[in-house]
Amino acid sequence: MENILVYDELDAIREAGKVAAEVLRELKRIIKPGISTKDVEIFFEDTLKRYPDMEAAFKGYQDYPASLCVSVNEEIIHGIPSERKLITGGDLVSVDLGIKYKGLFVDTAFTYMVGEVSSLAERLVETCRIALSEAIKKVQVGGKIGDLSAAVQNSVETKGFSVIRNFVGHGIGRVLHTFPEIPNFGKENTGPELVEGMVLAIEPMIAIGNYEIDILDDGWTAKTKDNSLSAHFEHTVAVTKKGPWILS
Ligand code: MF3
Ligand code: CO
Ligand code: CO
């Protein structure tokens, strides 16, 4: 099955995941007021040049026009980098990037708080980060996808935020998106079973207001319909006998 990998393949994804994590870590000091979302893409592309065997996974994926996604404030995911889109203090900036290496994929995302953000925005980001880690804790052989979904939904909704429903996490490995889908809402002990060697891109997307979305005229950018702030975190996680192995 294309979504069940052997340990050598997991090691390869981990190698690419280290580079992805390094980029996200470095972006903490690069994402500052005045830079454009295009500058974020340029930094990623420049970093990848140091790793000739690695390439940006999103470029050309279903005709997506850029190497990564940068989504600001009410934008949830799939923001297309632009030199005209400038980051300012108080923004929430979600960066989502994927790397292809040795025919395998890693996919990870992080939401940055630029300068001073409102305490509500800070709580949103913290809630999304915790929701991801709660879901990762549920990763075990014999568990169910619904365990992850419920973990995200419970930790987000008890804090009064909403879970975006139009987009899901996904299996990943020899392709970017594969079985199983991982909704960010659902019930424990339902859905597909987690199998050793499965690799999951777990990615809560949450909002302060309603979960309804719109797609911008660019055909890609998903934003909250009510323009409320949104956050997105993602890790690529392998299911192993010893539990979750975070590869990104
Ligand atoms: N990174 C997205 C995900 O987490 C997919 C982006 S594909 C693109 O699944 F084409 F929109 F870039
Ligand atoms: Co992603
Ligand atoms: Co993903």
GROMACS .gro file of C-alpha atoms and ligand atoms in nm:
model
  262
    1MET     CA    1   0.000   0.000   0.000
    2GLU     CA    2   0.135   0.343  -0.089
    3ASN     CA    3   0.072   0.477   0.259
    4ILE     CA    4   0.253   0.205   0.457
    5LEU     CA    5   0.628   0.267   0.467
    6VAL     CA    6   0.933   0.071   0.584
    7TYR     CA    7   1.179   0.213   0.835
    8ASP     CA    8   1.438   0.313   0.572
    9GLU     CA    9   1.172   0.530   0.414
   10LEU     CA   10   1.079   0.682   0.749
   11ASP     CA   11   1.446   0.768   0.801
   12ALA     CA   12   1.452   0.945   0.464
   13ILE     CA   13   1.142   1.146   0.550
   14ARG     CA   14   1.302   1.235   0.882
   15GLU     CA   15   1.607   1.372   0.695
   16ALA     CA   16   1.384   1.597   0.487
   17GLY     CA   17   1.181   1.677   0.799
   18LYS     CA   18   1.492   1.809   0.972
   19VAL     CA   19   1.545   2.053   0.687
   20ALA     CA   20   1.178   2.155   0.697
   21ALA     CA   21   1.201   2.209   1.073
   22GLU     CA   22   1.520   2.411   1.030
   23VAL     CA   23   1.342   2.639   0.781
   24LEU     CA   24   1.046   2.690   1.015
   25ARG     CA   25   1.284   2.761   1.305
   26GLU     CA   26   1.484   3.015   1.104
   27LEU     CA   27   1.165   3.185   0.990
   28LYS     CA   28   1.104   3.291   1.352
   29ARG     CA   29   1.372   3.556   1.311
   30ILE     CA   30   1.301   3.631   0.945
   31ILE     CA   31   0.927   3.694   0.967
   32LYS     CA   32   0.927   4.056   1.081
   33PRO     CA   33   0.719   4.365   0.996
   34GLY     CA   34   0.800   4.491   0.646
   35ILE     CA   35   0.896   4.165   0.479
   36SER     CA   36   0.669   4.026   0.209
   37THR     CA   37   0.520   3.678   0.196
   38LYS     CA   38   0.731   3.630  -0.117
   39ASP     CA   39   1.046   3.682   0.097
   40VAL     CA   40   0.938   3.377   0.298
   41GLU     CA   41   0.925   3.170  -0.018
   42ILE     CA   42   1.265   3.302  -0.132
   43PHE     CA   43   1.420   3.203   0.202
   44PHE     CA   44   1.280   2.850   0.166
   45GLU     CA   45   1.404   2.817  -0.192
   46ASP     CA   46   1.748   2.948  -0.098
   47THR     CA   47   1.773   2.697   0.188
   48LEU     CA   48   1.674   2.410  -0.041
   49LYS     CA   49   1.961   2.498  -0.276
   50ARG     CA   50   2.195   2.363  -0.006
   51TYR     CA   51   2.020   2.024  -0.039
   52PRO     CA   52   2.034   1.934  -0.408
   53ASP     CA   53   1.835   1.611  -0.359
   54MET     CA   54   1.543   1.796  -0.201
   55GLU     CA   55   1.274   1.992  -0.376
   56ALA     CA   56   0.970   2.200  -0.281
   57ALA     CA   57   0.679   1.957  -0.284
   58PHE     CA   58   0.397   2.200  -0.350
   59LYS     CA   59   0.531   2.371  -0.662
   60GLY     CA   60   0.313   2.260  -0.951
   61TYR     CA   61   0.104   2.034  -0.727
   62GLN     CA   62  -0.240   2.058  -0.888
   63ASP     CA   63  -0.095   2.365  -1.061
   64TYR     CA   64  -0.023   2.542  -0.731
   65PRO     CA   65   0.204   2.830  -0.844
   66ALA     CA   66   0.449   2.858  -0.550
   67SER     CA   67   0.694   2.659  -0.335
   68LEU     CA   68   0.508   2.705  -0.008
   69CYS     CA   69   0.195   2.862   0.139
   70VAL     CA   70   0.190   3.179   0.350
   71SER     CA   71  -0.151   3.265   0.496
   72VAL     CA   72  -0.200   3.584   0.698
   73ASN     CA   73  -0.463   3.655   0.969
   74GLU     CA   74  -0.808   3.555   0.836
   75GLU     CA   75  -0.639   3.345   0.569
   76ILE     CA   76  -0.636   2.984   0.683
   77ILE     CA   77  -0.426   2.794   0.428
   78HIS     CA   78  -0.298   2.801   0.069
   79GLY     CA   79  -0.200   3.168   0.069
   80ILE     CA   80   0.012   3.232  -0.242
   81PRO     CA   81   0.332   3.427  -0.166
   82SER     CA   82   0.337   3.775  -0.317
   83GLU     CA   83   0.586   4.061  -0.305
   84ARG     CA   84   0.288   4.294  -0.266
   85LYS     CA   85   0.168   4.124   0.051
   86LEU     CA   86   0.361   4.281   0.339
   87ILE     CA   87   0.367   4.145   0.691
   88THR     CA   88   0.295   4.393   0.971
   89GLY     CA   89   0.317   4.388   1.350
   90GLY     CA   90   0.026   4.207   1.514
   91ASP     CA   91  -0.020   3.964   1.224
   92LEU     CA   92  -0.061   3.590   1.250
   93VAL     CA   93   0.138   3.432   0.969
   94SER     CA   94   0.089   3.063   0.889
   95VAL     CA   95   0.361   2.903   0.680
   96ASP     CA   96   0.303   2.556   0.534
   97LEU     CA   97   0.579   2.379   0.344
   98GLY     CA   98   0.650   2.041   0.195
   99ILE     CA   99   0.971   1.876   0.079
  100LYS     CA  100   1.011   1.588  -0.163
  101TYR     CA  101   1.320   1.373  -0.108
  102LYS     CA  102   1.402   1.029  -0.249
  103GLY     CA  103   1.047   1.008  -0.380
  104LEU     CA  104   0.903   1.069  -0.032
  105PHE     CA  105   0.718   1.364   0.118
  106VAL     CA  106   0.718   1.563   0.441
  107ASP     CA  107   0.459   1.834   0.515
  108THR     CA  108   0.467   2.076   0.810
  109ALA     CA  109   0.323   2.412   0.914
  110PHE     CA  110   0.366   2.673   1.186
  111THR     CA  111   0.179   2.992   1.280
  112TYR     CA  112   0.400   3.289   1.376
  113MET     CA  113   0.295   3.581   1.591
  114VAL     CA  114   0.454   3.897   1.453
  115GLY     CA  115   0.553   4.148   1.718
  116GLU     CA  116   0.279   4.218   1.973
  117VAL     CA  117  -0.042   4.030   1.894
  118SER     CA  118  -0.367   4.052   2.089
  119SER     CA  119  -0.403   3.817   2.384
  120LEU     CA  120  -0.696   3.652   2.205
  121ALA     CA  121  -0.477   3.586   1.900
  122GLU     CA  122  -0.208   3.445   2.125
  123ARG     CA  123  -0.460   3.210   2.286
  124LEU     CA  124  -0.576   3.099   1.941
  125VAL     CA  125  -0.224   3.010   1.832
  126GLU     CA  126  -0.146   2.834   2.159
  127THR     CA  127  -0.470   2.637   2.134
  128CYS     CA  128  -0.387   2.521   1.783
  129ARG     CA  129  -0.037   2.416   1.884
  130ILE     CA  130  -0.173   2.221   2.181
  131ALA     CA  131  -0.445   2.060   1.966
  132LEU     CA  132  -0.176   1.923   1.736
  133SER     CA  133   0.024   1.781   2.024
  134GLU     CA  134  -0.291   1.627   2.179
  135ALA     CA  135  -0.362   1.454   1.846
  136ILE     CA  136  -0.004   1.332   1.815
  137LYS     CA  137  -0.031   1.173   2.161
  138LYS     CA  138  -0.314   0.954   2.024
  139VAL     CA  139  -0.095   0.804   1.752
  140GLN     CA  140  -0.051   0.434   1.828
  141VAL     CA  141  -0.073   0.104   1.642
  142GLY     CA  142  -0.434  -0.015   1.663
  143GLY     CA  143  -0.570   0.333   1.739
  144LYS     CA  144  -0.826   0.500   1.515
  145ILE     CA  145  -0.820   0.821   1.314
  146GLY     CA  146  -1.126   0.935   1.511
  147ASP     CA  147  -0.909   0.938   1.826
  148LEU     CA  148  -0.698   1.212   1.668
  149SER     CA  149  -1.000   1.400   1.535
  150ALA     CA  150  -1.173   1.399   1.873
  151ALA     CA  151  -0.856   1.510   2.050
  152VAL     CA  152  -0.829   1.816   1.825
  153GLN     CA  153  -1.198   1.902   1.841
  154ASN     CA  154  -1.222   1.869   2.219
  155SER     CA  155  -0.913   2.071   2.296
  156VAL     CA  156  -1.016   2.349   2.055
  157GLU     CA  157  -1.388   2.377   2.125
  158THR     CA  158  -1.351   2.369   2.504
  159LYS     CA  159  -1.149   2.690   2.464
  160GLY     CA  160  -1.428   2.849   2.262
  161PHE     CA  161  -1.261   2.837   1.920
  162SER     CA  162  -1.386   2.658   1.610
  163VAL     CA  163  -1.238   2.385   1.396
  164ILE     CA  164  -1.226   2.436   1.019
  165ARG     CA  165  -1.422   2.156   0.854
  166ASN     CA  166  -1.357   2.198   0.483
  167PHE     CA  167  -0.997   2.077   0.504
  168VAL     CA  168  -0.843   1.770   0.661
  169GLY     CA  169  -0.510   1.618   0.749
  170HIS     CA  170  -0.401   1.321   0.544
  171GLY     CA  171  -0.185   1.018   0.496
  172ILE     CA  172   0.149   1.103   0.334
  173GLY     CA  173   0.452   0.912   0.214
  174ARG     CA  174   0.521   0.821  -0.147
  175VAL     CA  175   0.263   1.085  -0.239
  176LEU     CA  176   0.176   1.416  -0.072
  177HIS     CA  177  -0.187   1.332  -0.001
  178THR     CA  178  -0.317   0.980   0.049
  179PHE     CA  179  -0.544   0.767   0.265
  180PRO     CA  180  -0.654   0.821   0.537
  181GLU     CA  181  -0.822   1.159   0.565
  182ILE     CA  182  -0.782   1.310   0.912
  183PRO     CA  183  -1.071   1.544   0.995
  184ASN     CA  184  -1.014   1.782   1.285
  185PHE     CA  185  -1.350   1.691   1.435
  186GLY     CA  186  -1.501   1.352   1.507
  187LYS     CA  187  -1.549   1.074   1.757
  188GLU     CA  188  -1.304   0.849   1.936
  189ASN     CA  189  -1.278   0.488   1.826
  190THR     CA  190  -1.421   0.557   1.479
  191GLY     CA  191  -1.263   0.567   1.134
  192PRO     CA  192  -0.964   0.388   0.982
  193GLU     CA  193  -0.723   0.196   1.203
  194LEU     CA  194  -0.366   0.317   1.252
  195VAL     CA  195  -0.116   0.064   1.121
  196GLU     CA  196   0.259   0.041   1.181
  197GLY     CA  197   0.443   0.230   0.905
  198MET     CA  198   0.155   0.462   0.827
  199VAL     CA  199   0.264   0.826   0.802
  200LEU     CA  200   0.015   1.099   0.890
  201ALA     CA  201   0.014   1.472   0.820
  202ILE     CA  202  -0.187   1.594   1.118
  203GLU     CA  203  -0.293   1.956   1.074
  204PRO     CA  204  -0.546   2.137   1.290
  205MET     CA  205  -0.680   2.456   1.131
  206ILE     CA  206  -0.884   2.666   1.371
  207ALA     CA  207  -1.052   3.006   1.390
  208ILE     CA  208  -1.173   3.253   1.651
  209GLY     CA  209  -1.517   3.285   1.491
  210ASN     CA  210  -1.721   3.057   1.269
  211TYR     CA  211  -1.567   2.767   1.075
  212GLU     CA  212  -1.719   2.865   0.742
  213ILE     CA  213  -1.471   2.952   0.469
  214ASP     CA  214  -1.439   3.138   0.140
  215ILE     CA  215  -1.188   3.087  -0.139
  216LEU     CA  216  -1.029   3.407  -0.276
  217ASP     CA  217  -1.035   3.496  -0.644
  218ASP     CA  218  -0.683   3.356  -0.683
  219GLY     CA  219  -0.853   3.016  -0.670
  220TRP     CA  220  -0.638   2.896  -0.378
  221THR     CA  221  -0.639   3.108  -0.064
  222ALA     CA  222  -0.888   2.981   0.191
  223LYS     CA  223  -1.006   3.240   0.445
  224THR     CA  224  -1.263   3.253   0.720
  225LYS     CA  225  -1.596   3.384   0.591
  226ASP     CA  226  -1.635   3.606   0.897
  227ASN     CA  227  -1.275   3.736   0.862
  228SER     CA  228  -1.185   3.609   1.207
  229LEU     CA  229  -0.824   3.514   1.278
  230SER     CA  230  -0.707   3.164   1.201
  231ALA     CA  231  -0.414   2.939   1.298
  232HIS     CA  232  -0.261   2.624   1.148
  233PHE     CA  233   0.001   2.381   1.275
  234GLU     CA  234   0.109   2.061   1.104
  235HIS     CA  235   0.349   1.776   1.164
  236THR     CA  236   0.429   1.464   0.967
  237VAL     CA  237   0.411   1.176   1.213
  238ALA     CA  238   0.486   0.807   1.166
  239VAL     CA  239   0.291   0.532   1.343
  240THR     CA  240   0.546   0.303   1.509
  241LYS     CA  241   0.531   0.022   1.764
  242LYS     CA  242   0.682   0.265   2.013
  243GLY     CA  243   0.412   0.526   1.942
  244PRO     CA  244   0.427   0.850   1.743
  245TRP     CA  245   0.749   0.943   1.566
  246ILE     CA  246   0.744   1.310   1.466
  247LEU     CA  247   0.935   1.331   1.138
  248SER     CA  248   0.912   1.708   1.083
  249MF3     N1  249   0.036   2.172   0.257
  249MF3     C1  250  -0.098   2.147   0.225
  249MF3     C2  251  -0.133   2.039   0.317
  249MF3     O1  252  -0.097   2.054   0.431
  249MF3     C3  253  -0.110   2.116   0.080
  249MF3     C4  254  -0.062   2.228  -0.001
  249MF3     S1  255  -0.068   2.179  -0.161
  249MF3     C5  256  -0.063   2.324  -0.242
  249MF3     O2  257  -0.186   1.937   0.287
  249MF3     F1  258  -0.064   2.293  -0.365
  249MF3     F2  259  -0.165   2.396  -0.206
  249MF3     F3  260   0.044   2.385  -0.208
  250CO      CO  261   0.088   2.128   0.478
  251CO      CO  262  -0.083   1.855   0.483
   0.00000   0.00000   0.00000
